Coordinates of C-alpha atoms and ligand atoms in Angstrom, one line a residue:
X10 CA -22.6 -66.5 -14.4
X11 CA -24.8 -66.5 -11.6
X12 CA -28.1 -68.0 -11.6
X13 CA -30.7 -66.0 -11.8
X14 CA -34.0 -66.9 -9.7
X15 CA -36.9 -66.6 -12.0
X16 CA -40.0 -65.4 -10.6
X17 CA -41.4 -68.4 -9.5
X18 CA -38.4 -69.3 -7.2
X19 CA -39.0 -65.4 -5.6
X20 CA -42.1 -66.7 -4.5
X21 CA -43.4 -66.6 -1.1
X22 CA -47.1 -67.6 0.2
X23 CA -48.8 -65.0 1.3
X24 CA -46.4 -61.8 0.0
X25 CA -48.6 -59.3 -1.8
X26 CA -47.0 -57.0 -4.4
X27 CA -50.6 -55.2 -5.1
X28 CA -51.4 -52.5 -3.1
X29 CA -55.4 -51.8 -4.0
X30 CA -57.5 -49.0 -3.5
X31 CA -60.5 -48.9 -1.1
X32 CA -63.7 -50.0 -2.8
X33 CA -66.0 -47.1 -3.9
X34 CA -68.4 -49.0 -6.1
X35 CA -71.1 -51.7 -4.9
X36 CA -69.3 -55.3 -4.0
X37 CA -69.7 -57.6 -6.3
X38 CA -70.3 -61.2 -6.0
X39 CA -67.3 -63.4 -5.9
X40 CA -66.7 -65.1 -9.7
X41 CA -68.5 -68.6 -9.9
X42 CA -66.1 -71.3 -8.5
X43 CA -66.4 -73.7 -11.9
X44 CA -64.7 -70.4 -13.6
X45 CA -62.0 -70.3 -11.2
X46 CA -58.4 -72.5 -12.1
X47 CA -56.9 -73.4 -8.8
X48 CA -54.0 -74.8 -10.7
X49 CA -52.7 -71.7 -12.1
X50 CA -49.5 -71.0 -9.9
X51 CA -49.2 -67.3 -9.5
X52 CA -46.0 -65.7 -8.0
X53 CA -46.3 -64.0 -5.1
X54 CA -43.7 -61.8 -4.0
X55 CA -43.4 -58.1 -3.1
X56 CA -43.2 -54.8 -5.4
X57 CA -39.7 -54.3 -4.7
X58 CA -38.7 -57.9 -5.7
X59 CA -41.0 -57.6 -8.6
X60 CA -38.7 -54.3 -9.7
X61 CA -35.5 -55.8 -9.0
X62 CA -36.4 -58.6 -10.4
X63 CA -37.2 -56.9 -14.0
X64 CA -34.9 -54.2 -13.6
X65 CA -32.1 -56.9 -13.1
X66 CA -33.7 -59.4 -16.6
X67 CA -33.6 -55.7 -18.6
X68 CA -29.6 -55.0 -17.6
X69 CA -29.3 -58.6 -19.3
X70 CA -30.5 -57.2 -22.3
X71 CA -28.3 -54.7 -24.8
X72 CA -29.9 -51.6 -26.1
X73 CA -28.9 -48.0 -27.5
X74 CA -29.3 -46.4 -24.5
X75 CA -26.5 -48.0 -22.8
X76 CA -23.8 -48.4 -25.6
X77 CA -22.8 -48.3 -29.1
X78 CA -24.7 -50.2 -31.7
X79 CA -23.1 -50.4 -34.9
X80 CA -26.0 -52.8 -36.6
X81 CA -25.4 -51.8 -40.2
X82 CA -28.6 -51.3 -42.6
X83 CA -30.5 -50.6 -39.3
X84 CA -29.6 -47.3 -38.2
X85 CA -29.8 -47.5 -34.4
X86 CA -29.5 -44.0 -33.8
X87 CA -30.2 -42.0 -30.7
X88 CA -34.1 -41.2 -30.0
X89 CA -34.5 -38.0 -28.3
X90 CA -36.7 -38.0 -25.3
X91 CA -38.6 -35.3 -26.6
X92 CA -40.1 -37.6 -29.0
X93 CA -41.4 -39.8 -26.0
X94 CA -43.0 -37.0 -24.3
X95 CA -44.7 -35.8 -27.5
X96 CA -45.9 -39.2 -28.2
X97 CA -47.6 -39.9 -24.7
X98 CA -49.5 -36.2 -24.7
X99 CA -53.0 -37.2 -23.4
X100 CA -54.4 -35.4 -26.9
X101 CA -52.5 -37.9 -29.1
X102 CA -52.2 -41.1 -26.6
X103 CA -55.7 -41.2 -25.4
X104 CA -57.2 -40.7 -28.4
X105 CA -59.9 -43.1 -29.7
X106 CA -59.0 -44.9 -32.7
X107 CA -62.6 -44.8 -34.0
X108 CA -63.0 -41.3 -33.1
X109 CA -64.4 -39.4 -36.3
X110 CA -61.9 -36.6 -38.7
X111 CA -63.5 -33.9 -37.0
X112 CA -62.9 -34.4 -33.4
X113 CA -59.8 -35.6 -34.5
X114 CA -58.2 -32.5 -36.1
X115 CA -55.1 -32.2 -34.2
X116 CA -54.0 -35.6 -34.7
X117 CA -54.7 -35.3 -38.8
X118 CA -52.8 -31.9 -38.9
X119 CA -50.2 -33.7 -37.9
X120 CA -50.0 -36.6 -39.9
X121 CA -50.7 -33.7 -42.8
X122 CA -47.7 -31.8 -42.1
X123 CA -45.8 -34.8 -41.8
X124 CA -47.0 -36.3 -45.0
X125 CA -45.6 -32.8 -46.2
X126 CA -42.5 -32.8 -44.6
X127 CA -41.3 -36.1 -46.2
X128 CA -42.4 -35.1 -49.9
X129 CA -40.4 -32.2 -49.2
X130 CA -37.6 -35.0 -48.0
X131 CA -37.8 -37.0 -51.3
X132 CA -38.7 -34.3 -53.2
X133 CA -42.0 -36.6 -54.6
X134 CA -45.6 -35.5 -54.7
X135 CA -47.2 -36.9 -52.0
X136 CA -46.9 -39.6 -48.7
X137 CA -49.0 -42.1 -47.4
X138 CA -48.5 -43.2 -43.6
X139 CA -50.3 -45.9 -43.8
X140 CA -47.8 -48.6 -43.7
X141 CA -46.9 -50.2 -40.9
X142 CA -43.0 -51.1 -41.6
X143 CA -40.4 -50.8 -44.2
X144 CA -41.2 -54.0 -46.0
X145 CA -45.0 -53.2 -46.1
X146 CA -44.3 -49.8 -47.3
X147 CA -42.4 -51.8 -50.0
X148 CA -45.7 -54.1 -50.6
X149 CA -47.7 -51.0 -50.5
X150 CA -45.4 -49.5 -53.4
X151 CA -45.3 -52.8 -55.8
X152 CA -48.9 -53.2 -55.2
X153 CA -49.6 -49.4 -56.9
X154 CA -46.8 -49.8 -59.9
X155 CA -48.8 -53.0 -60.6
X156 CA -52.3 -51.5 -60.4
X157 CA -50.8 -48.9 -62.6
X158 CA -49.9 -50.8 -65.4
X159 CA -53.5 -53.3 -65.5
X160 CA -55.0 -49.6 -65.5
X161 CA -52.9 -48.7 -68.5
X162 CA -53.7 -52.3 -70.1
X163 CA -50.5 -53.7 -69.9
X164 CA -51.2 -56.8 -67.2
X165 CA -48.4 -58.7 -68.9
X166 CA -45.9 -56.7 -67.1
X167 CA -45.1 -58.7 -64.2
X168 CA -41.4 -58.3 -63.3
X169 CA -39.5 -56.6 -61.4
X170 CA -35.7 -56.1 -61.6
X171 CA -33.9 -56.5 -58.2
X172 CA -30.1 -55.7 -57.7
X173 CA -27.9 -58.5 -56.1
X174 CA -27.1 -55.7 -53.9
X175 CA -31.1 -55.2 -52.5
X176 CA -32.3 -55.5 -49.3
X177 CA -32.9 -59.1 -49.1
X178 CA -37.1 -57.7 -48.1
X179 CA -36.5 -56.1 -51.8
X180 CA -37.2 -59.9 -53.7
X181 CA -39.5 -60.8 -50.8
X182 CA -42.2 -58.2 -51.3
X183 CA -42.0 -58.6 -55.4
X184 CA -43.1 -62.2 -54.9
X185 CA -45.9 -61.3 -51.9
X186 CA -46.9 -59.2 -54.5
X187 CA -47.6 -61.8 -57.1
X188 CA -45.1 -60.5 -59.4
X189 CA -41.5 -62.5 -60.2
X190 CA -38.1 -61.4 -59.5
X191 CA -35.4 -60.5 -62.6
X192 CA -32.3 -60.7 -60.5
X193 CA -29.5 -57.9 -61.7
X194 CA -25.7 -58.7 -61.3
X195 CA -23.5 -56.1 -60.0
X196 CA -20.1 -54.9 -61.6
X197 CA -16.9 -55.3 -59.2
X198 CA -17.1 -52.0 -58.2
X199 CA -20.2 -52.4 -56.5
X200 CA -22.7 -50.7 -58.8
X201 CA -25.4 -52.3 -60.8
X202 CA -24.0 -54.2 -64.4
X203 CA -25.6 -51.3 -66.4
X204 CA -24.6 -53.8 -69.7
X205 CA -26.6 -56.6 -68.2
X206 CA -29.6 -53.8 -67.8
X207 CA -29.5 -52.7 -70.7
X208 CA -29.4 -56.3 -72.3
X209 CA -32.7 -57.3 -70.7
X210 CA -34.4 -53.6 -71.0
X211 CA -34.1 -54.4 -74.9
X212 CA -34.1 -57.9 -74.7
X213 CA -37.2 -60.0 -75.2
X214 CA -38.6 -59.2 -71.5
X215 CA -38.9 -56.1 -72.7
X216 CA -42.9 -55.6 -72.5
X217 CA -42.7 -57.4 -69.2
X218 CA -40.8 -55.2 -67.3
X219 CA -43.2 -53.9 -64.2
X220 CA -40.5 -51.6 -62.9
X221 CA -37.0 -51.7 -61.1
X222 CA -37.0 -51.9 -57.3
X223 CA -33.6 -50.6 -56.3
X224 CA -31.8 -49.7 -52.7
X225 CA -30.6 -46.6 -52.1
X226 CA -27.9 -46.6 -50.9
X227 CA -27.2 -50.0 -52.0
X228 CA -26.6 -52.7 -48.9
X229 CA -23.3 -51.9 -49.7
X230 CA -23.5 -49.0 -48.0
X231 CA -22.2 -47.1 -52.3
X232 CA -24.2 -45.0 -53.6
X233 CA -25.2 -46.4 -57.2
X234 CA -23.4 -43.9 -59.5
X235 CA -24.7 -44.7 -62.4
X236 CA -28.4 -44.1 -61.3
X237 CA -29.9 -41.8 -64.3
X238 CA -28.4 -44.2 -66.4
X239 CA -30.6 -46.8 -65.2
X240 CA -33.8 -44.4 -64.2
X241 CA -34.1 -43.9 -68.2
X242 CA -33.1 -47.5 -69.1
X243 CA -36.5 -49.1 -66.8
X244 CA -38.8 -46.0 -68.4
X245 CA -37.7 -46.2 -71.3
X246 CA -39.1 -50.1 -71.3
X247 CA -41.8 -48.8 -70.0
X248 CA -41.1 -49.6 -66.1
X249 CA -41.7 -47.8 -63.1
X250 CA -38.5 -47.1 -60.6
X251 CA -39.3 -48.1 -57.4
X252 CA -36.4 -46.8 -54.5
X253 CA -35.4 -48.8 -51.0
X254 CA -35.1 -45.4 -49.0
X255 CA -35.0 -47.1 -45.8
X256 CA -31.4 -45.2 -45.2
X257 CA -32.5 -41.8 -46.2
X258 CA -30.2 -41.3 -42.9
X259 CA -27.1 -40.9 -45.5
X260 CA -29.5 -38.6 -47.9
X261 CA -31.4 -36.3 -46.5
X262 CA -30.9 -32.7 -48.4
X263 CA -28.2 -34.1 -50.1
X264 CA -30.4 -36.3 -52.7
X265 CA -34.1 -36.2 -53.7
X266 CA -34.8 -39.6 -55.3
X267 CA -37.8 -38.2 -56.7
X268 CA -35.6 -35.6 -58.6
X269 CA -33.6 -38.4 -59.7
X270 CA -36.9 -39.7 -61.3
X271 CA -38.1 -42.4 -59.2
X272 CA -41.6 -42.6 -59.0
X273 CA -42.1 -44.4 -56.1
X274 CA -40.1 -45.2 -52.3
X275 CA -40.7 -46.1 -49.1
X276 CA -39.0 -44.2 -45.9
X277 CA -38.2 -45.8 -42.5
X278 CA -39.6 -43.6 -40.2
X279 CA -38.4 -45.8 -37.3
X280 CA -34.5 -45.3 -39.1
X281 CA -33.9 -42.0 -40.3
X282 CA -36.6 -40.2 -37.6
X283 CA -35.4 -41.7 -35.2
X284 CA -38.3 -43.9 -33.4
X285 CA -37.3 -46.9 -31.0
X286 CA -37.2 -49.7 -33.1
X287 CA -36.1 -53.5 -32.8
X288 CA -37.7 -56.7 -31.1
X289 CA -40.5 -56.3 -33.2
X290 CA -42.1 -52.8 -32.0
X291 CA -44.4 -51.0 -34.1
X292 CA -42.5 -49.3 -37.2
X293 CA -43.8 -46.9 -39.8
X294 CA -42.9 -47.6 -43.3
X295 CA -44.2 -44.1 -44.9
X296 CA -44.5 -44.4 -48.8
X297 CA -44.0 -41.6 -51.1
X298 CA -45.1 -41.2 -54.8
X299 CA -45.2 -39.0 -58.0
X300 CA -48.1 -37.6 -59.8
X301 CA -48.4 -40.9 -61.6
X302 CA -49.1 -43.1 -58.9
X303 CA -50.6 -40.7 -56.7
X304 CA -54.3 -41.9 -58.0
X305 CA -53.5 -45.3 -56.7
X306 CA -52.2 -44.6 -52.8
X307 CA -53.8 -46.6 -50.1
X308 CA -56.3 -45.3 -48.5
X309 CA -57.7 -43.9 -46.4
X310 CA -55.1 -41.0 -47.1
X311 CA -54.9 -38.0 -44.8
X312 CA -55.8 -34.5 -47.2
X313 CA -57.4 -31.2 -46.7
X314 CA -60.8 -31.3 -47.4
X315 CA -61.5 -27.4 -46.9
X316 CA -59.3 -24.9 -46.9
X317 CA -58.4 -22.3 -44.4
X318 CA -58.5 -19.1 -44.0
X319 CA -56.7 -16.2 -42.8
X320 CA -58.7 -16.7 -39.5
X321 CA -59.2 -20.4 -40.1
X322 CA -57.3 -23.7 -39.9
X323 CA -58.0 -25.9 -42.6
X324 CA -60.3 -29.5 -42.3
X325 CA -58.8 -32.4 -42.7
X326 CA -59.7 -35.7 -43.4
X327 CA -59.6 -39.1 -44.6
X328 CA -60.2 -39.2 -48.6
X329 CA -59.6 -42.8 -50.5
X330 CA -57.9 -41.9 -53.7
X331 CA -59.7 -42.5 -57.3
X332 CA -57.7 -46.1 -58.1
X333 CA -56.8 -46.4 -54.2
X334 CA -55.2 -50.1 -54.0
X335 CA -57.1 -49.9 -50.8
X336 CA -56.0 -50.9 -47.0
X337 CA -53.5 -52.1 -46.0
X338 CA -53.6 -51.9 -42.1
X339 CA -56.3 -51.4 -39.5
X340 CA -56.6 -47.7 -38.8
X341 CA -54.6 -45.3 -39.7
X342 CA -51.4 -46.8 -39.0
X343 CA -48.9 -46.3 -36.8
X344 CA -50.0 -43.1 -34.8
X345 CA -47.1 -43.4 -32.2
X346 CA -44.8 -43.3 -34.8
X347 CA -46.5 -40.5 -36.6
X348 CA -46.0 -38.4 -33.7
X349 CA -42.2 -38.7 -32.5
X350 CA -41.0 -38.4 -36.1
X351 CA -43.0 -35.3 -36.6
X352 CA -41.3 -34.3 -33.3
X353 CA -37.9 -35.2 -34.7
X354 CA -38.1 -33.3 -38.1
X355 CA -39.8 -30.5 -36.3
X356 CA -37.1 -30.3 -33.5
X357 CA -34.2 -30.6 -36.4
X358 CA -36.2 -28.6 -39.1
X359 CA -34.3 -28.8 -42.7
X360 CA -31.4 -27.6 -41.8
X361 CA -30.5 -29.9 -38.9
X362 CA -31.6 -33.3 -41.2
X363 CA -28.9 -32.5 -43.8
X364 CA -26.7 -32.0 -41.1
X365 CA -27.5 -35.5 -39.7
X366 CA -27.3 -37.2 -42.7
X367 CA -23.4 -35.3 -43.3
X368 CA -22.6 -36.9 -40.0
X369 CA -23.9 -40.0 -40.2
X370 CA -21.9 -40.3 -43.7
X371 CA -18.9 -38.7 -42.0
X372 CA -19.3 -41.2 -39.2
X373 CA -19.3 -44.4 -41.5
X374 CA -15.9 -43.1 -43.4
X375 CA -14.1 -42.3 -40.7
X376 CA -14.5 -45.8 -39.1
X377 CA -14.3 -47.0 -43.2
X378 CA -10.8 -45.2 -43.3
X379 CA -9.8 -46.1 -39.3
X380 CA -9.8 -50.0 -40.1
X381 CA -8.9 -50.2 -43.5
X382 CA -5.1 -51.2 -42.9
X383 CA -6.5 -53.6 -40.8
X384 CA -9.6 -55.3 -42.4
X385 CA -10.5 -56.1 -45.9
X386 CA -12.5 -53.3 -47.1
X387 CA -13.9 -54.9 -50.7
X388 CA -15.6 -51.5 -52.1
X389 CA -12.7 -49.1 -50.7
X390 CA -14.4 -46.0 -52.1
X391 CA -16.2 -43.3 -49.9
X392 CA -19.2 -44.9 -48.9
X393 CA -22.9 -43.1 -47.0
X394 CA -24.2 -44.0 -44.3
X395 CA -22.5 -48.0 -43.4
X396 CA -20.0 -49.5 -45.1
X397 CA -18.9 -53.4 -45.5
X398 CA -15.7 -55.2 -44.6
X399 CA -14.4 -58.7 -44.4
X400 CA -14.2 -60.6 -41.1
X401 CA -11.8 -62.5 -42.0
X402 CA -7.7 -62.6 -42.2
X403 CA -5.1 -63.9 -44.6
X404 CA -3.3 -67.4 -42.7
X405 CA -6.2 -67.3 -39.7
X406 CA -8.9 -69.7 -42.0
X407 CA -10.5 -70.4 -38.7
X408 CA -11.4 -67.2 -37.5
X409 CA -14.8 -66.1 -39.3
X410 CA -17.1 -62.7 -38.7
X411 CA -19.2 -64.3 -36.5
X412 CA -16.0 -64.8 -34.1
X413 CA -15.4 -61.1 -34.5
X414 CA -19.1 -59.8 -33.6
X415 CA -18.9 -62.1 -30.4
X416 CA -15.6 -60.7 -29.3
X417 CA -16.9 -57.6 -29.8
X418 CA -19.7 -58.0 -27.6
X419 CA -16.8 -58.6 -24.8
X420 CA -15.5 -55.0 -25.8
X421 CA -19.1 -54.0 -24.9
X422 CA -20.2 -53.3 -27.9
X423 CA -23.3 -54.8 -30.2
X424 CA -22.3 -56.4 -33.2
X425 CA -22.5 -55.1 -36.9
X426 CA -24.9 -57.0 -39.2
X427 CA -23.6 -60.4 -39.9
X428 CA -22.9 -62.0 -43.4
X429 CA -25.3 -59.2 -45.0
X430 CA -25.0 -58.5 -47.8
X431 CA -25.1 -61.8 -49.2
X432 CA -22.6 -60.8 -52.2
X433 CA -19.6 -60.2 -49.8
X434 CA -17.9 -62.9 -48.1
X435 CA -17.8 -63.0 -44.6
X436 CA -19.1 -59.7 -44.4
X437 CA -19.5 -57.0 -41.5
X438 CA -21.7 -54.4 -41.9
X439 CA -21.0 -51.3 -39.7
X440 CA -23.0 -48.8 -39.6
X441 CA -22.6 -45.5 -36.8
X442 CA -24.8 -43.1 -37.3
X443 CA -24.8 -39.5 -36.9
X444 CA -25.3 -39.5 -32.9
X445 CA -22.4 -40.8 -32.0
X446 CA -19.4 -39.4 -30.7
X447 CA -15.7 -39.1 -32.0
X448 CA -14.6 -40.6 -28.6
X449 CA -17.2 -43.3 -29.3
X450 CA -15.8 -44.2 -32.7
X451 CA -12.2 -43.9 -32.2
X452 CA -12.6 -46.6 -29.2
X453 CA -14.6 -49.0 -31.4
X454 CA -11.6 -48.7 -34.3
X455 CA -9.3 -49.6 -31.5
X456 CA -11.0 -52.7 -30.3
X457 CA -11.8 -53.7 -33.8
X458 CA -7.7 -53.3 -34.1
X459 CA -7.0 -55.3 -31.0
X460 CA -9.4 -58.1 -32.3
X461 CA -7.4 -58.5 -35.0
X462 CA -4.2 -58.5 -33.5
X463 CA -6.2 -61.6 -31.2
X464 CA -7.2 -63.4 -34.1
X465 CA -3.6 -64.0 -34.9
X466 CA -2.1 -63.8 -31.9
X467 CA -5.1 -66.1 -30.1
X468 CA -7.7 -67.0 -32.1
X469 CA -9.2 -69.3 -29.6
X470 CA -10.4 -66.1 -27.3
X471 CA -12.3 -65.0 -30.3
X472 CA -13.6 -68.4 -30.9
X473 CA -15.0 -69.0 -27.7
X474 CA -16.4 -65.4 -27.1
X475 CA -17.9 -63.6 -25.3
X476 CA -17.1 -64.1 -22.1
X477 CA -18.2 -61.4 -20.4
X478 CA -21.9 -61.5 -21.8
X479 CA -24.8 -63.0 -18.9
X480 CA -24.8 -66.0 -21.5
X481 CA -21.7 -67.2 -23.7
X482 CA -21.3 -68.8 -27.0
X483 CA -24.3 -70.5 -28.0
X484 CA -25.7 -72.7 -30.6
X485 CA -26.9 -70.3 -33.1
X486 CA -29.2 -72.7 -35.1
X487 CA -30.7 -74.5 -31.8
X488 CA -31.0 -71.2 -30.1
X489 CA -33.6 -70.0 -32.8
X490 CA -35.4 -73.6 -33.1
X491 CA -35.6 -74.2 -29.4
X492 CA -36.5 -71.3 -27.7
X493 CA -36.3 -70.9 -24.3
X494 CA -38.1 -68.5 -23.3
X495 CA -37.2 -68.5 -19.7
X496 CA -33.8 -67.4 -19.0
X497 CA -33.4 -69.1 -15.6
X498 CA -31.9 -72.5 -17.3
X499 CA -29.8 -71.0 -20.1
X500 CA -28.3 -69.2 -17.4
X501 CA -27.6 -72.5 -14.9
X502 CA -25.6 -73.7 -18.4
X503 CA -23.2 -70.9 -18.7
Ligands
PLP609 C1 -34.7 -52.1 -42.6 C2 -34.7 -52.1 -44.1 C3 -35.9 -52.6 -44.7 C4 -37.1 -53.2 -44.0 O1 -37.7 -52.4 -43.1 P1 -38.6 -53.1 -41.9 O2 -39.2 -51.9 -41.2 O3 -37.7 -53.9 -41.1 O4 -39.7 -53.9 -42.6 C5 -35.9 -52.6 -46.1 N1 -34.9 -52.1 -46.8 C6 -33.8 -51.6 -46.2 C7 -32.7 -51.1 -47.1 C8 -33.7 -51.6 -44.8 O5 -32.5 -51.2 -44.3

């Protein structure tokens, strides 16, 4: 690899990339020379460098737009552009944040409708947006189930059952929330050990039991097939059912979880409707609820406060429900996000998001049923939206899944999730999505063939991959304590 200048080294005295406007307000007085820091090296170099220079560090970088991005649990879908251009409308993007309901309408009717839109989706009551992410959508719900039960007088319910097969933010959130984790085993088909639920639903934890938090699909990727079994189990101890619907990609108007009878979820509004996510940009983790925690949403929660007319729209506004558990998040969260997913659902309408979730399922089987000969496949069964296989083969012990993903990044592809979940070894977790060609998938089956034909063949390629990545192998637990945040040196290395 090439080194790669870093801004500094563009620099030039005296080149101005800043082209200002003539001054059409009153000079003002230079800043005080005691404020100024003379030691502060600023680049200076030109607006084309300055482009070329960030257009060159962002084709360093991987991203959906420019290939296929198989990162299971995370659904790294294509977001339509449509959703941009809604988003950035000078109605919605200029608007104040403190402005008041009323002159604020438009933006509430939204986030009305689309509060409507995803209890229709889950087929509960009714959808807070306040949360910011998936996880806090999670805190969100284990905070209401446990306000619930104080209000009912039972504060001695304090745990929560968690799957082996959760979402490792599942356990997290119970133990933000206060409350302590009752780990559930799962059977070798991949489903929850209904006889080990039923043991401690009747057991002497029995008056302890908060509720059940429980991904759906599980992390593997299965739909739990024994689900009403284990619905009436929790309630019948006198839990809530709290459901992971992060990946309502592989379930839209296939499955209402709140028909099922759970009583609370969360949705990933940055997964399944399709809002850039990753690198830590602003999420929305929507939570839905039945009419028994409906008295305890966050607040404040978006509702009609008069109603229309034939003539007249209704008025919207902020209400905080009776046993509100309160904020969570400063303002009304994630507007942005509000808007493309509102754009998404509205540009797909009911129709079109059951059709995304038959692709996306169709997607994950065909690549399930493309490598199967050639990988370990542990739950063979059809799967939803991802499924998991084994990165590993029988006489290579040195080749591991990690090996795999990097050879795959030579192949030009980003890797599946890596050693998630926890309760399959060596795991790969692939996961398409509906947006995705045929083309696209039958290419990735054959490289995922080739690398295992390399493994055996020359397992020393895959060990030392990539190799055509701007950086190669590197030291995974130095690269995340050392950061170096400056790519010019790492670079130099390779
Ligand atoms: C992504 C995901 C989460 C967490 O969502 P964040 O927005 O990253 O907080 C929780 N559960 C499941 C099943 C997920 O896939």
């Amino acid at each position: 690899m090439t080194h790669e200048p870093t801004i500094y080294e563009l620099s030039q005295p005296g080149r101005i990339g800043a082209n200002l406007p003539s001054l059409d307000v009153p000079k003002a007085d230079p800043l005080p020379a005691d404020l100024l820091r003379t030691e502060l090296k600023l680049p200076e170099v030109s607006e084309l460098e300055v482009i070329r220079h960030f257009v060159r560090l962002s084709q360093l970088n991987y991203a959906i737009d420019k290939g296929f991005y198989p990162l299971g649990s995370c659904t790294m879908k294509y977001n339509p552009r449509i959703n941009e251009d809604v988003a950035r409308y000078e109605g919605f993007a200029g608007l104040h944040p403190l402005t008041d309901g009323e002159g604020a309408q438009g933006a509430l009717a939204l986030m009305y409708q689309l509060q409507q839109w995803l209890a229709e989706v889950s087929g509960l009551d009714s959808v807070s947006l306040h949360p910011a992410a998936g996880a806090h959508g999670e805190f969100a719900g284990i905070l209401m189930i446990r306000k619930y039960h104080i209000d009912r007088g039972e504060p001695q319910r304090t745990k929560i059952l968690v799957p082996n097969s959760a979402h490792g933010t599942n356990p997290a959130t119970v133990t933000m929330a206060g409350l302590s984790v009752i780990e559930l085993p799962a059977d070798d088909k991949g489903d929850v050990d209904i006889e080990a639920l039923k043991k401690i639903c009747e057991g002497p934890e029995r008056d302890t039991i908060a509720g059940m938090m429980i991904t759906v699909p599980s992390t593997l990727g299965l739909f739990e097939r024994g689900i009403l079994k284990i619905i009436e189990l929790v309630h019948d101890a006198g839990g809530l059912m709290y459901m992971d619907g992060a990946n309502m990609n592989a379930l839209m108007g296939v499955v209402k979880p709140g028909k099922l009878g759970f009583d609370v979820m969360h949705y990933n509004l940055h997964k399944t409707f399709s809002t850039p996510h990753g690198g830590g940009g602003p999420g929305s983790g929507a939570v839905g609820v039945n009419e028994k925690l409906k008295p305890f949403l966050p607040a404040p929660h978006v509702d009609i406060i008069e109603p229309g007319t034939d003539d007249e729209a209704p008025l919207y506004g902020f209400v905080t429900p009776e046993k509100s558990i309160g904020r969570l998040k400063a303002f009304h969260g994630n507007f942005g996000m509000h808007t493309r997913a509102y754009a998404y659902i509205r540009a797909y309408g009911g129709e079109g998001l059951h059709q995304v979730s038959r692709h996306a399922v169709l997607n994950a089987n065909y690549i399930r049923v493309g490598l199967s000969d050639t990988y370990t496949v542990p739950y063979d069964r059809a799967c939803g939206h991802e499924f998991v296989l084994e990165g590993h083969f029988e006489g290579v012990d040195k080749v591991h899944a990690l090996d795999i993903s990097k050879r795959l990044m030579d192949y030009g592809y980003h890797p599946p999730t890596n050693y998630f979940p926890l309760i399959v070894p060596e795991a790969l977790l692939i996961e398409p999505t509906e947006t995705e060609t045929k083309e696209t998938l039958d290419q990735f089956i054959t490289a995922m063939k080739k690398i295992a034909q390399e493994a055996k063949e020359n397992p020393e390629l895959l060990l030392s991959a990539p190799h055509k990545t701007p950086v190669s192998r590197l030291d995974e637990v130095r690269a995340a304590k050392q950061l170096v945040l400056c790519c010019a040196p790492l670079l130099k290395d390779s």
